[in-house]
Amino acid sequence: MKKHNFSAGPCILPQEVLKKASEAIINFNNDELSLIEISHRSPSFVSVIEKARALSLELLGLENKGYKALFLQGGASLEFLMVAYNLLNKKAAYLNTGTWSDKAINEAKHFGELVEVASSKDKKYTYIPKDFRIPEGVDYFHCTSNNTVSGTQIKEFPETDVPIVCDMSSDIFSRQLDFEKFDLIYAGAQKNMGPAGTTLVIIKENILGKVERHIPSMLDYQVHIDKDSMFNTPSVFAVYVSMLTLEWLKDLGGISFIEEVNNKKAALLYEEIDRNPLFEGIVAKEDRSTMNATFVLTDDRLTSTFNTMCEAAGISGINGHRSVGGYRASMYNALPLFSVQVLVDVMQELERTQS
Ligand SMILES: *Cc1c(COP(=O)(O)O)cnc(C)c1O
């Protein structure tokens, strides 16, 4: 690997996955046909999507617990609306912890009454609100587990009898949680699982069928479940690469294994951000994301020097989101610990040469 890819998404994927994926483009399963030129109903592809669905549930520990896994299209952004279409009858509760939660709220409010239980917008989403109450009787509670833009992450989810819907786009499969707490989980593949073009949706089937409105087929979770995630042509390449990444993760030892690696990577970088006087973090320490670390230089005049040094070291993709500025180092599952060490070395080199 020539570059250290800290991109926030689409993001780094394991080299061996990329290699297998590229081979499948030319000759899939030794059938002398490309993965992307065969029928999605061929046994070869059906077994891919079935494996991807099964592995998703297996890795999350949700097999045989009433959950179904779907690979849909339209990105996590379409789920903002589909969730409300399928689940919002009268009233839903939303926690606003960042740009993506805000967008989810803006889509859902067309379908019923929304209660924003808490928001960290007042401090530019630099913390996770903790003391809030979920009103009884709402159809569901929606939250974003990891805030990709600002770099915060929910560490503890609320105890509630209300169904919990969670946008896990940027930290799914990165840490062990009690996934049975959630009734619907969705995640765009391109953050921690595969290329852009497919969205994993995990649904506890018994939460469906409770809204009164007519749901168009393409937006109806039940239709996709009944058709085994093949209501229309799935995004075959994105599903295949996601399946390869899930296999890679399972072979490594699953979520509990990768969580340890992710914790090491995050600890290494945050320790340097806190130690090095030339850098500072921008979010509340207890809410720091293990996936996306955001930080700034304490002296703006060092920006071009630091950028040049990063580039020379092969570091790619650490510019902050356009709405936040500064830096954001994304450390998704496939990023090796070594890449974080390279970044930390450059930060230390900057301190040695510039202070
Ligand atoms: C990237 C992202 C989205 C949007 O995903 P799309 O697939 O581009 O629609 C939604 N939520 C979170 C948390 C994200 O990181």
Tab-separated table of C-alpha atoms and ligand atoms in Angstrom:
chain	number	residue	atom	x	y	z
A	1	MET	CA	0.000	0.000	0.000
A	2	LYS	CA	1.487	3.301	-1.078
A	3	LYS	CA	-0.896	5.713	0.633
A	4	HIS	CA	-2.324	5.996	4.118
A	5	ASN	CA	-5.991	6.544	3.395
A	6	PHE	CA	-7.816	8.486	6.131
A	7	SER	CA	-10.763	9.383	3.901
A	8	ALA	CA	-14.107	9.858	5.668
A	9	GLY	CA	-16.059	8.125	2.923
A	10	PRO	CA	-15.987	6.512	0.519
A	11	CYS	CA	-13.212	5.036	2.542
A	12	ILE	CA	-10.394	2.569	2.758
A	13	LEU	CA	-11.137	-1.105	2.111
A	14	PRO	CA	-8.869	-4.092	2.801
A	15	GLN	CA	-6.309	-4.667	0.017
A	16	GLU	CA	-7.264	-8.340	-0.299
A	17	VAL	CA	-10.908	-7.360	-0.779
A	18	LEU	CA	-9.961	-4.935	-3.549
A	19	LYS	CA	-7.892	-7.626	-5.223
A	20	LYS	CA	-10.714	-10.197	-5.167
A	21	ALA	CA	-13.209	-7.579	-6.320
A	22	SER	CA	-11.047	-6.598	-9.266
A	23	GLU	CA	-10.674	-10.235	-10.306
A	24	ALA	CA	-14.450	-10.736	-10.159
A	25	ILE	CA	-14.908	-7.887	-12.610
A	26	ILE	CA	-13.113	-9.955	-15.243
A	27	ASN	CA	-13.855	-13.543	-14.262
A	28	PHE	CA	-16.336	-14.225	-11.492
A	29	ASN	CA	-16.312	-17.685	-9.855
A	30	ASN	CA	-14.206	-18.989	-12.760
A	31	ASP	CA	-17.339	-18.798	-14.920
A	32	GLU	CA	-15.477	-16.743	-17.565
A	33	LEU	CA	-18.062	-13.996	-17.072
A	34	SER	CA	-17.877	-10.755	-15.135
A	35	LEU	CA	-19.749	-10.294	-11.876
A	36	ILE	CA	-21.317	-7.191	-13.396
A	37	GLU	CA	-22.543	-8.810	-16.613
A	38	ILE	CA	-24.470	-11.759	-15.197
A	39	SER	CA	-28.069	-11.944	-14.035
A	40	HIS	CA	-28.675	-10.866	-10.478
A	41	ARG	CA	-31.002	-13.892	-10.329
A	42	SER	CA	-28.239	-16.323	-11.284
A	43	PRO	CA	-27.369	-18.804	-8.537
A	44	SER	CA	-23.850	-17.285	-8.332
A	45	PHE	CA	-25.146	-13.843	-7.438
A	46	VAL	CA	-28.053	-15.016	-5.295
A	47	SER	CA	-25.542	-16.802	-3.103
A	48	VAL	CA	-23.535	-13.560	-2.798
A	49	ILE	CA	-26.440	-11.464	-1.546
A	50	GLU	CA	-27.666	-14.259	0.726
A	51	LYS	CA	-24.206	-14.551	2.234
A	52	ALA	CA	-23.925	-10.791	2.692
A	53	ARG	CA	-27.298	-10.708	4.460
A	54	ALA	CA	-26.460	-13.686	6.660
A	55	LEU	CA	-22.986	-12.399	7.584
A	56	SER	CA	-24.410	-9.011	8.568
A	57	LEU	CA	-26.772	-10.614	11.061
A	58	GLU	CA	-24.145	-13.096	12.252
A	59	LEU	CA	-21.494	-10.452	12.950
A	60	LEU	CA	-24.013	-8.351	14.888
A	61	GLY	CA	-25.246	-11.390	16.829
A	62	LEU	CA	-28.776	-10.962	15.464
A	63	GLU	CA	-29.421	-14.329	13.813
A	64	ASN	CA	-32.705	-16.015	14.643
A	65	LYS	CA	-33.921	-13.036	16.622
A	66	GLY	CA	-36.612	-11.746	14.297
A	67	TYR	CA	-34.330	-9.471	12.283
A	68	LYS	CA	-33.976	-9.242	8.514
A	69	ALA	CA	-31.022	-7.734	6.624
A	70	LEU	CA	-31.536	-5.872	3.352
A	71	PHE	CA	-29.130	-4.323	0.849
A	72	LEU	CA	-30.995	-1.364	-0.629
A	73	GLN	CA	-30.086	1.619	-2.786
A	74	GLY	CA	-30.437	5.356	-2.348
A	75	GLY	CA	-27.800	5.705	0.357
A	76	ALA	CA	-28.358	6.366	4.031
A	77	SER	CA	-30.024	9.575	2.856
A	78	LEU	CA	-32.992	7.653	1.458
A	79	GLU	CA	-33.349	5.866	4.800
A	80	PHE	CA	-33.961	9.242	6.471
A	81	LEU	CA	-37.231	9.257	4.566
A	82	MET	CA	-37.989	5.528	4.378
A	83	VAL	CA	-37.773	5.168	8.143
A	84	ALA	CA	-40.455	7.800	8.588
A	85	TYR	CA	-42.546	6.492	5.693
A	86	ASN	CA	-42.638	3.011	7.234
A	87	LEU	CA	-42.709	3.762	10.954
A	88	LEU	CA	-43.999	7.246	11.671
A	89	ASN	CA	-47.707	7.291	12.351
A	90	LYS	CA	-48.162	10.303	14.609
A	91	LYS	CA	-45.083	11.281	16.508
A	92	ALA	CA	-41.402	10.350	16.664
A	93	ALA	CA	-38.477	11.457	18.825
A	94	TYR	CA	-35.121	12.489	17.352
A	95	LEU	CA	-31.766	13.228	18.954
A	96	ASN	CA	-29.909	15.898	17.000
A	97	THR	CA	-26.156	15.274	17.268
A	98	GLY	CA	-24.885	16.448	13.909
A	99	THR	CA	-25.279	17.251	10.252
A	100	TRP	CA	-26.668	13.804	9.449
A	101	SER	CA	-29.195	13.746	12.313
A	102	ASP	CA	-30.314	17.176	11.220
A	103	LYS	CA	-30.913	15.905	7.705
A	104	ALA	CA	-32.814	12.891	9.037
A	105	ILE	CA	-35.057	15.272	10.995
A	106	ASN	CA	-35.690	17.444	7.972
A	107	GLU	CA	-36.874	14.488	5.924
A	108	ALA	CA	-38.991	12.872	8.638
A	109	LYS	CA	-40.898	15.963	9.658
A	110	HIS	CA	-43.037	15.751	6.527
A	111	PHE	CA	-44.611	12.542	7.824
A	112	GLY	CA	-45.744	13.466	11.311
A	113	GLU	CA	-44.910	15.358	14.460
A	114	LEU	CA	-41.272	15.287	15.546
A	115	VAL	CA	-39.954	15.900	19.032
A	116	GLU	CA	-36.300	16.892	19.100
A	117	VAL	CA	-35.394	15.454	22.507
A	118	ALA	CA	-32.046	17.256	22.605
A	119	SER	CA	-29.595	18.940	20.287
A	120	SER	CA	-25.915	19.851	20.393
A	121	LYS	CA	-26.294	22.326	17.557
A	122	ASP	CA	-25.727	25.162	20.061
A	123	LYS	CA	-22.076	24.149	20.333
A	124	LYS	CA	-21.548	23.152	16.715
A	125	TYR	CA	-22.196	19.509	17.522
A	126	THR	CA	-19.041	19.143	19.609
A	127	TYR	CA	-20.673	16.967	22.259
A	128	ILE	CA	-23.386	14.343	22.757
A	129	PRO	CA	-26.363	15.557	24.846
A	130	LYS	CA	-26.938	13.155	27.748
A	131	ASP	CA	-29.819	14.331	29.902
A	132	PHE	CA	-32.877	14.011	27.771
A	133	ARG	CA	-36.193	12.271	28.081
A	134	ILE	CA	-37.846	10.236	25.376
A	135	PRO	CA	-41.589	10.916	25.556
A	136	GLU	CA	-43.775	7.877	26.072
A	137	GLY	CA	-45.955	6.708	23.242
A	138	VAL	CA	-43.821	7.950	20.349
A	139	ASP	CA	-43.570	5.612	17.361
A	140	TYR	CA	-39.780	5.433	17.596
A	141	PHE	CA	-36.623	7.174	18.783
A	142	HIS	CA	-33.992	8.011	16.139
A	143	CYS	CA	-30.302	8.655	16.763
A	144	THR	CA	-26.988	8.708	14.894
A	145	SER	CA	-24.406	6.483	16.581
A	146	ASN	CA	-21.353	8.187	15.110
A	147	ASN	CA	-21.217	11.731	13.836
A	148	THR	CA	-18.924	11.509	10.863
A	149	VAL	CA	-18.584	15.252	10.329
A	150	SER	CA	-17.913	16.560	13.840
A	151	GLY	CA	-16.238	13.440	15.247
A	152	THR	CA	-18.459	12.519	18.184
A	153	GLN	CA	-19.891	9.107	19.025
A	154	ILE	CA	-22.647	7.926	21.335
A	155	LYS	CA	-21.073	5.654	23.962
A	156	GLU	CA	-24.257	4.780	25.843
A	157	PHE	CA	-27.653	4.400	24.290
A	158	PRO	CA	-30.786	5.276	26.244
A	159	GLU	CA	-32.847	2.649	28.026
A	160	THR	CA	-36.358	2.947	26.645
A	161	ASP	CA	-39.412	0.902	25.717
A	162	VAL	CA	-39.755	2.886	22.507
A	163	PRO	CA	-38.312	1.234	19.356
A	164	ILE	CA	-34.824	2.594	18.621
A	165	VAL	CA	-33.810	3.442	15.056
A	166	CYS	CA	-30.141	4.158	14.536
A	167	ASP	CA	-28.095	5.542	11.666
A	168	MET	CA	-24.839	3.570	12.089
A	169	SER	CA	-23.388	4.530	8.705
A	170	SER	CA	-19.959	5.419	10.004
A	171	ASP	CA	-19.389	2.961	12.829
A	172	ILE	CA	-21.297	-0.211	12.043
A	173	PHE	CA	-19.153	-3.329	12.603
A	174	SER	CA	-16.544	-1.223	14.419
A	175	ARG	CA	-17.504	-1.913	18.040
A	176	GLN	CA	-19.507	-4.342	20.079
A	177	LEU	CA	-22.907	-3.076	21.217
A	178	ASP	CA	-26.012	-4.770	22.474
A	179	PHE	CA	-27.494	-4.713	18.985
A	180	GLU	CA	-30.746	-6.251	20.193
A	181	LYS	CA	-31.517	-2.867	21.711
A	182	PHE	CA	-32.132	-1.567	18.222
A	183	ASP	CA	-35.221	-2.198	16.150
A	184	LEU	CA	-33.872	-0.738	12.934
A	185	ILE	CA	-30.254	-0.061	11.999
A	186	TYR	CA	-29.161	1.444	8.705
A	187	ALA	CA	-25.760	2.178	7.232
A	188	GLY	CA	-24.513	3.384	3.876
A	189	ALA	CA	-21.887	0.834	2.815
A	190	GLN	CA	-19.205	3.316	1.857
A	191	LYS	CA	-18.042	4.219	5.358
A	192	ASN	CA	-17.026	0.924	6.887
A	193	MET	CA	-18.176	-1.904	4.654
A	194	GLY	CA	-17.869	-1.440	0.917
A	195	PRO	CA	-18.171	0.931	-2.016
A	196	ALA	CA	-20.944	3.488	-2.398
A	197	GLY	CA	-24.157	2.209	-3.955
A	198	THR	CA	-25.764	0.045	-1.327
A	199	THR	CA	-27.193	0.581	2.154
A	200	LEU	CA	-27.462	-2.108	4.766
A	201	VAL	CA	-30.790	-2.026	6.612
A	202	ILE	CA	-31.389	-4.357	9.565
A	203	ILE	CA	-35.007	-4.492	10.676
A	204	LYS	CA	-36.826	-6.229	13.454
A	205	GLU	CA	-39.720	-7.395	11.358
A	206	ASN	CA	-42.393	-6.972	14.024
A	207	ILE	CA	-42.087	-3.174	13.994
A	208	LEU	CA	-43.504	-3.002	10.466
A	209	GLY	CA	-47.124	-2.819	9.371
A	210	LYS	CA	-48.220	-0.226	11.892
A	211	VAL	CA	-48.631	2.886	9.761
A	212	GLU	CA	-51.851	3.829	8.053
A	213	ARG	CA	-50.514	5.463	4.900
A	214	HIS	CA	-50.018	3.694	1.582
A	215	ILE	CA	-46.311	3.007	1.036
A	216	PRO	CA	-45.003	2.896	-2.562
A	217	SER	CA	-43.402	-0.512	-3.219
A	218	MET	CA	-39.827	0.692	-3.630
A	219	LEU	CA	-40.036	2.471	-0.268
A	220	ASP	CA	-41.759	-0.353	1.578
A	221	TYR	CA	-39.429	-2.382	3.813
A	222	GLN	CA	-41.917	-5.258	3.886
A	223	VAL	CA	-41.826	-5.533	0.088
A	224	HIS	CA	-38.020	-5.738	0.141
A	225	ILE	CA	-38.148	-8.352	2.908
A	226	ASP	CA	-40.735	-10.436	1.052
A	227	LYS	CA	-38.563	-10.334	-2.074
A	228	ASP	CA	-35.372	-11.312	-0.219
A	229	SER	CA	-33.780	-7.939	-0.977
A	230	MET	CA	-34.288	-8.532	-4.722
A	231	PHE	CA	-37.422	-6.509	-5.431
A	232	ASN	CA	-35.450	-4.850	-8.198
A	233	THR	CA	-31.883	-5.259	-9.449
A	234	PRO	CA	-29.594	-4.760	-6.472
A	235	SER	CA	-26.330	-2.907	-6.749
A	236	VAL	CA	-24.461	-6.117	-7.509
A	237	PHE	CA	-20.911	-4.846	-7.320
A	238	ALA	CA	-21.423	-2.926	-4.075
A	239	VAL	CA	-23.151	-5.921	-2.491
A	240	TYR	CA	-20.344	-8.251	-3.579
A	241	VAL	CA	-17.589	-6.021	-2.185
A	242	SER	CA	-19.557	-5.607	1.051
A	243	MET	CA	-19.815	-9.382	1.320
A	244	LEU	CA	-16.056	-9.722	0.830
A	245	THR	CA	-15.414	-7.143	3.556
A	246	LEU	CA	-17.759	-8.919	5.949
A	247	GLU	CA	-15.964	-12.205	5.230
A	248	TRP	CA	-12.642	-10.484	5.864
A	249	LEU	CA	-13.948	-9.190	9.185
A	250	LYS	CA	-15.286	-12.581	10.213
A	251	ASP	CA	-11.975	-14.282	9.370
A	252	LEU	CA	-10.096	-11.726	11.472
A	253	GLY	CA	-12.224	-12.529	14.510
A	254	GLY	CA	-15.303	-10.365	14.071
A	255	ILE	CA	-16.334	-7.182	15.805
A	256	SER	CA	-14.687	-7.910	19.156
A	257	PHE	CA	-11.315	-8.321	17.426
A	258	ILE	CA	-11.591	-5.195	15.280
A	259	GLU	CA	-12.886	-3.143	18.198
A	260	GLU	CA	-9.591	-3.687	20.025
A	261	VAL	CA	-7.612	-2.578	16.986
A	262	ASN	CA	-9.891	0.442	16.553
A	263	ASN	CA	-9.452	1.401	20.207
A	264	LYS	CA	-5.668	1.190	19.850
A	265	LYS	CA	-5.678	3.375	16.749
A	266	ALA	CA	-7.917	5.987	18.379
A	267	ALA	CA	-5.902	5.996	21.621
A	268	LEU	CA	-2.642	6.485	19.721
A	269	LEU	CA	-3.939	9.489	17.788
A	270	TYR	CA	-5.870	11.164	20.622
A	271	GLU	CA	-2.898	10.819	22.980
A	272	GLU	CA	-0.774	12.691	20.475
A	273	ILE	CA	-3.433	15.365	19.907
A	274	ASP	CA	-3.563	15.929	23.685
A	275	ARG	CA	0.196	15.796	24.225
A	276	ASN	CA	1.447	17.826	21.273
A	277	PRO	CA	1.146	21.588	21.930
A	278	LEU	CA	0.724	22.271	18.209
A	279	PHE	CA	-2.589	20.396	18.033
A	280	GLU	CA	-5.903	20.352	19.810
A	281	GLY	CA	-9.067	18.282	19.593
A	282	ILE	CA	-12.362	20.041	18.947
A	283	VAL	CA	-14.962	17.836	20.622
A	284	ALA	CA	-15.702	16.842	24.235
A	285	LYS	CA	-13.200	14.180	25.282
A	286	GLU	CA	-15.722	11.708	26.607
A	287	ASP	CA	-17.640	11.817	23.325
A	288	ARG	CA	-14.715	11.382	20.959
A	289	SER	CA	-15.319	9.090	18.023
A	290	THR	CA	-13.031	6.107	17.507
A	291	MET	CA	-13.779	6.353	13.798
A	292	ASN	CA	-13.362	10.050	12.930
A	293	ALA	CA	-10.890	12.123	14.944
A	294	THR	CA	-11.249	15.860	14.412
A	295	PHE	CA	-8.502	18.320	15.405
A	296	VAL	CA	-6.939	21.665	14.527
A	297	LEU	CA	-3.499	23.228	14.541
A	298	THR	CA	-3.050	25.679	17.410
A	299	ASP	CA	-1.137	27.977	15.043
A	300	ASP	CA	-2.745	28.456	11.618
A	301	ARG	CA	0.547	29.574	10.152
A	302	LEU	CA	1.776	25.985	10.259
A	303	THR	CA	-1.006	24.756	7.970
A	304	SER	CA	0.880	24.601	4.708
A	305	THR	CA	3.993	23.092	6.344
A	306	PHE	CA	1.932	20.387	8.009
A	307	ASN	CA	-0.018	19.681	4.827
A	308	THR	CA	3.196	19.332	2.832
A	309	MET	CA	4.705	16.992	5.416
A	310	CYS	CA	1.562	14.839	5.421
A	311	GLU	CA	1.584	14.623	1.673
A	312	ALA	CA	5.258	13.645	1.632
A	313	ALA	CA	4.496	10.846	4.103
A	314	GLY	CA	1.719	9.492	1.848
A	315	ILE	CA	-1.094	10.622	4.146
A	316	SER	CA	-4.316	11.146	2.227
A	317	GLY	CA	-7.800	12.398	3.104
A	318	ILE	CA	-7.295	14.184	6.439
A	319	ASN	CA	-8.838	17.544	5.580
A	320	GLY	CA	-11.805	18.372	7.801
A	321	HIS	CA	-15.336	18.436	6.417
A	322	ARG	CA	-15.981	21.653	4.501
A	323	SER	CA	-18.441	22.776	7.200
A	324	VAL	CA	-15.949	22.307	10.064
A	325	GLY	CA	-12.440	22.929	8.692
A	326	GLY	CA	-9.270	21.744	10.429
A	327	TYR	CA	-8.440	18.081	10.149
A	328	ARG	CA	-10.352	14.830	10.327
A	329	ALA	CA	-8.547	11.522	10.400
A	330	SER	CA	-10.972	8.684	9.709
A	331	MET	CA	-9.831	5.356	11.101
A	332	TYR	CA	-12.296	2.839	9.740
A	333	ASN	CA	-11.880	-0.922	10.175
A	334	ALA	CA	-9.542	-1.433	7.221
A	335	LEU	CA	-7.070	1.289	8.231
A	336	PRO	CA	-3.968	-0.344	9.739
A	337	LEU	CA	-2.545	0.824	13.077
A	338	PHE	CA	0.666	1.531	11.178
A	339	SER	CA	-1.022	4.317	9.174
A	340	VAL	CA	-1.992	6.068	12.408
A	341	GLN	CA	1.609	5.714	13.593
A	342	VAL	CA	2.790	7.438	10.400
A	343	LEU	CA	0.423	10.366	11.069
A	344	VAL	CA	1.559	10.603	14.697
A	345	ASP	CA	5.201	10.588	13.549
A	346	VAL	CA	4.505	13.523	11.230
A	347	MET	CA	2.797	15.426	14.076
A	348	GLN	CA	5.869	14.855	16.244
A	349	GLU	CA	8.194	15.863	13.433
A	350	LEU	CA	6.253	19.125	13.080
A	351	GLU	CA	6.745	19.787	16.794
A	352	ARG	CA	10.480	19.062	16.582
A	353	THR	CA	11.065	21.303	13.615
A	354	GLN	CA	8.607	24.170	14.216
A	355	SER	CA	8.296	24.913	17.923
B	1	LIG	C1	-22.267	9.549	5.070
B	1	LIG	C2	-23.373	9.484	6.031
B	1	LIG	C3	-24.714	9.547	5.615
B	1	LIG	C4	-25.116	9.752	4.178
B	1	LIG	O1	-24.886	8.624	3.439
B	1	LIG	P1	-25.264	8.548	1.877
B	1	LIG	O2	-25.052	7.103	1.607
B	1	LIG	O3	-24.320	9.449	1.158
B	1	LIG	O4	-26.661	8.965	1.709
B	1	LIG	C5	-25.689	9.442	6.575
B	1	LIG	N1	-25.387	9.297	7.877
B	1	LIG	C6	-24.117	9.230	8.310
B	1	LIG	C7	-23.841	9.066	9.768
B	1	LIG	C8	-23.065	9.330	7.401
B	1	LIG	O5	-21.801	9.271	7.831
